[in-house]
Coordinates of C-alpha atoms in Angstrom, one line a residue:
Chain A
X1 CA 140.2 139.1 179.7
X2 CA 143.9 138.4 179.4
X3 CA 145.0 135.0 178.1
X4 CA 148.3 133.1 177.9
X5 CA 148.4 130.6 175.0
X6 CA 150.3 127.3 175.3
X7 CA 150.4 124.3 172.9
X8 CA 148.3 121.4 174.3
X9 CA 151.0 118.9 174.0
X10 CA 154.7 118.3 173.3
X11 CA 156.4 115.0 172.7
X12 CA 160.1 114.4 172.9
X13 CA 162.4 111.4 173.0
X14 CA 164.5 110.8 176.1
X15 CA 167.7 112.9 175.9
X16 CA 166.3 115.3 173.4
X17 CA 165.2 118.9 173.9
X18 CA 161.6 119.9 174.6
X19 CA 160.5 123.5 174.1
X20 CA 157.2 124.7 175.5
X21 CA 156.0 128.1 174.5
X22 CA 153.7 130.6 176.2
X23 CA 152.4 133.7 174.3
X24 CA 150.7 136.8 175.7
X25 CA 150.4 140.4 174.8
X26 CA 151.8 141.7 178.1
X27 CA 154.8 139.4 178.2
X28 CA 157.3 142.1 177.0
X29 CA 156.5 143.9 180.2
X30 CA 155.7 141.2 182.7
X31 CA 157.6 138.3 184.2
X32 CA 156.7 134.7 183.4
X33 CA 156.7 131.8 185.9
X34 CA 156.6 128.1 185.0
X35 CA 155.2 125.3 187.0
X36 CA 155.5 121.5 186.6
X37 CA 152.6 119.3 187.7
X38 CA 152.9 115.6 187.8
X39 CA 149.8 113.4 187.9
X40 CA 148.1 113.6 191.3
X41 CA 150.5 116.1 192.7
X42 CA 150.6 119.7 193.5
X43 CA 152.4 122.0 191.1
X44 CA 156.1 122.9 191.6
X45 CA 157.8 126.0 190.5
X46 CA 160.5 125.3 187.9
X47 CA 161.3 128.8 186.5
X48 CA 160.7 132.3 188.0
X49 CA 161.1 135.8 186.6
X50 CA 161.5 134.5 183.0
X51 CA 164.9 132.8 183.4
X52 CA 165.7 132.0 187.0
X53 CA 165.8 128.5 188.3
X54 CA 165.0 127.7 192.0
X55 CA 167.9 126.2 193.9
X56 CA 167.9 122.5 193.8
X57 CA 166.0 122.2 190.6
X58 CA 167.6 120.3 187.7
X59 CA 169.8 122.4 185.4
X60 CA 168.2 120.9 182.3
X61 CA 165.3 123.3 182.9
X62 CA 165.8 126.8 181.5
X63 CA 163.6 129.7 180.6
X64 CA 163.7 132.6 178.1
X65 CA 161.5 135.4 177.0
X66 CA 161.4 137.5 173.9
X67 CA 158.7 139.9 172.8
X68 CA 155.3 138.3 173.4
X69 CA 156.6 134.8 173.8
X70 CA 158.2 133.0 176.6
X71 CA 159.8 129.5 176.3
X72 CA 160.5 126.7 178.8
X73 CA 163.3 124.5 177.6
X74 CA 164.0 121.0 178.9
X75 CA 167.5 120.0 177.6
X76 CA 168.0 116.3 177.7
X77 CA 164.5 115.4 178.7
X78 CA 164.1 112.5 181.2
X79 CA 161.2 110.2 181.6
X80 CA 160.6 111.7 185.0
X81 CA 159.9 115.1 183.2
X82 CA 156.6 113.8 181.9
X83 CA 154.1 116.2 183.4
X84 CA 151.8 119.1 182.7
X85 CA 153.6 122.5 182.5
X86 CA 151.9 125.8 183.1
X87 CA 153.1 129.4 182.5
X88 CA 151.8 132.2 184.7
X89 CA 151.9 136.0 184.5
X90 CA 150.1 139.2 185.2
X91 CA 147.9 141.5 183.1
X92 CA 148.8 145.1 182.5
X93 CA 147.2 146.2 185.7
X94 CA 149.2 143.9 187.9
X95 CA 146.0 143.1 189.7
X96 CA 144.9 140.1 187.7
X97 CA 147.0 137.0 187.1
X98 CA 146.5 134.2 184.7
X99 CA 147.8 130.7 184.0
X100 CA 148.3 129.4 180.6
X101 CA 146.1 126.5 179.5
X102 CA 148.9 124.0 180.1
X103 CA 151.1 121.8 178.0
X104 CA 151.3 118.0 178.5
X105 CA 154.9 116.9 177.9
X106 CA 155.3 113.2 176.9
X107 CA 158.8 111.7 177.0
X108 CA 159.0 108.5 175.0
Chain B
X1 CA 161.1 123.3 206.3
X2 CA 158.4 125.2 204.4
X3 CA 155.0 123.7 204.9
X4 CA 151.5 124.8 203.8
X5 CA 148.5 122.8 204.9
X6 CA 145.0 123.6 203.6
X7 CA 141.9 122.5 205.4
X8 CA 138.1 123.1 205.3
X9 CA 137.2 121.5 202.1
X10 CA 134.1 119.3 201.7
X11 CA 130.8 118.7 200.0
X12 CA 128.3 121.5 199.9
X13 CA 125.1 122.4 198.0
X14 CA 124.8 125.2 195.5
X15 CA 124.3 128.5 197.2
X16 CA 126.0 127.4 200.5
X17 CA 129.2 128.8 202.0
X18 CA 132.5 127.3 203.0
X19 CA 135.7 128.7 204.6
X20 CA 139.1 127.3 203.7
X21 CA 142.2 127.7 205.9
X22 CA 145.9 127.4 205.1
X23 CA 148.3 127.0 207.9
X24 CA 151.9 128.0 207.0
X25 CA 155.2 127.3 208.7
X26 CA 158.9 127.6 207.9
X27 CA 159.1 131.2 206.6
X28 CA 158.0 134.7 207.5
X29 CA 154.2 134.6 206.8
X30 CA 153.5 138.3 207.4
X31 CA 155.8 139.6 204.8
X32 CA 154.5 137.5 201.9
X33 CA 151.7 138.0 199.4
X34 CA 149.4 135.0 199.4
X35 CA 147.2 133.5 196.7
X36 CA 144.6 130.9 196.2
X37 CA 144.7 128.8 193.0
X38 CA 142.2 126.1 192.1
X39 CA 142.0 123.2 189.7
X40 CA 138.7 121.7 188.6
X41 CA 138.7 117.9 188.0
X42 CA 140.7 117.1 184.9
X43 CA 141.3 120.8 184.1
X44 CA 144.1 123.3 184.3
X45 CA 145.1 125.7 187.0
X46 CA 143.1 128.9 187.7
X47 CA 144.2 131.8 189.7
X48 CA 141.5 132.7 192.3
X49 CA 142.9 135.7 194.0
X50 CA 145.6 137.3 196.1
X51 CA 146.1 139.3 199.3
X52 CA 149.1 141.6 199.8
X53 CA 151.1 141.9 202.9
X54 CA 150.0 144.3 205.6
X55 CA 152.9 146.6 204.8
X56 CA 151.7 146.7 201.2
X57 CA 148.2 147.6 202.3
X58 CA 146.7 144.1 202.7
X59 CA 144.7 144.7 199.5
X60 CA 143.0 141.9 197.7
X61 CA 142.3 141.1 194.0
X62 CA 140.2 138.4 192.6
X63 CA 139.6 136.6 189.3
X64 CA 136.4 137.5 187.6
X65 CA 134.5 134.2 188.2
X66 CA 134.7 134.6 192.0
X67 CA 134.6 138.4 192.3
X68 CA 132.0 139.4 194.8
X69 CA 131.5 135.9 196.2
X70 CA 135.0 135.0 197.6
X71 CA 137.0 136.8 200.2
X72 CA 140.6 136.3 201.0
X73 CA 141.9 137.3 204.5
X74 CA 144.9 136.6 206.6
X75 CA 145.8 136.3 210.3
X76 CA 149.5 137.2 210.6
X77 CA 149.4 136.5 214.3
X78 CA 148.7 132.9 213.6
X79 CA 150.3 132.4 210.2
X80 CA 147.0 131.4 208.6
X81 CA 145.4 132.3 205.3
X82 CA 141.7 132.1 204.7
X83 CA 139.3 131.8 201.7
X84 CA 135.7 132.6 202.5
X85 CA 133.5 131.2 199.7
X86 CA 129.9 132.3 199.5
X87 CA 127.1 131.6 197.0
X88 CA 129.0 128.5 195.8
X89 CA 128.2 127.2 192.3
X90 CA 128.7 123.8 190.8
X91 CA 131.5 125.2 188.7
X92 CA 133.5 126.1 191.9
X93 CA 134.1 122.4 192.4
X94 CA 137.9 122.0 192.4
X95 CA 141.0 121.4 194.5
X96 CA 142.0 124.6 196.1
X97 CA 145.7 125.4 196.8
X98 CA 147.2 128.1 198.8
X99 CA 150.4 129.5 197.5
X100 CA 153.1 131.8 198.7
X101 CA 154.4 134.7 196.7
X102 CA 154.3 134.1 193.0
X103 CA 153.2 130.6 193.7
X104 CA 156.7 129.7 194.9
X105 CA 155.4 127.3 197.5
X106 CA 152.2 125.2 197.3
X107 CA 150.1 123.3 199.7
X108 CA 148.7 119.9 198.8
X109 CA 145.3 121.3 198.3
X110 CA 141.8 120.7 199.7
X111 CA 138.9 119.4 197.6
X112 CA 135.7 121.4 197.4
X113 CA 132.7 119.7 195.8
X114 CA 129.6 121.7 195.1
X115 CA 126.7 119.4 194.2
X116 CA 123.0 119.1 194.8

């Protein structure tokens, strides 16, 4: 079965840059989506189609993708950015989708 | 305003069935592909399955753990999405979210607990 691999945790100081990676064999051909989930809340879309940011979302969130790795970057991380972040994409059939295992971002 | 409201969760015994509903408002329900995503207690997100729009054939796809037991359907006349869950297992215990498109919008989820 298809898998997306994320680091379990990332720590960053306030104002610094956090980078969360997501690797998968199909990423050169498939879009990646990123979601933020704060404790006790439903997830929220932060990046879609590799690099696009939904309107109204903070500009400090950006996405990129190269080869088999996609990256979510938080430039100038804020305390309120502490959350779990998940990547999401499709397998080569486009009939099965998968979430990454999630990355806990700590800002302190 | 976009709103998704799930309902139908609860406590059931292994082997029993449950049907979840998701009422949508604020955007064109019939044109969208819909999905269900679940999250077991303390665990990550897991894609459950998806139903395409009627114009795209209304076909469904499911993740391996639920294939053959879960069925997704939609009622475009009432803007409601369904998840029929049969032969429930303890490992199906989770919060179930309905999502629009590529999980662009999410409901608040409904908790399903499978326990003897």
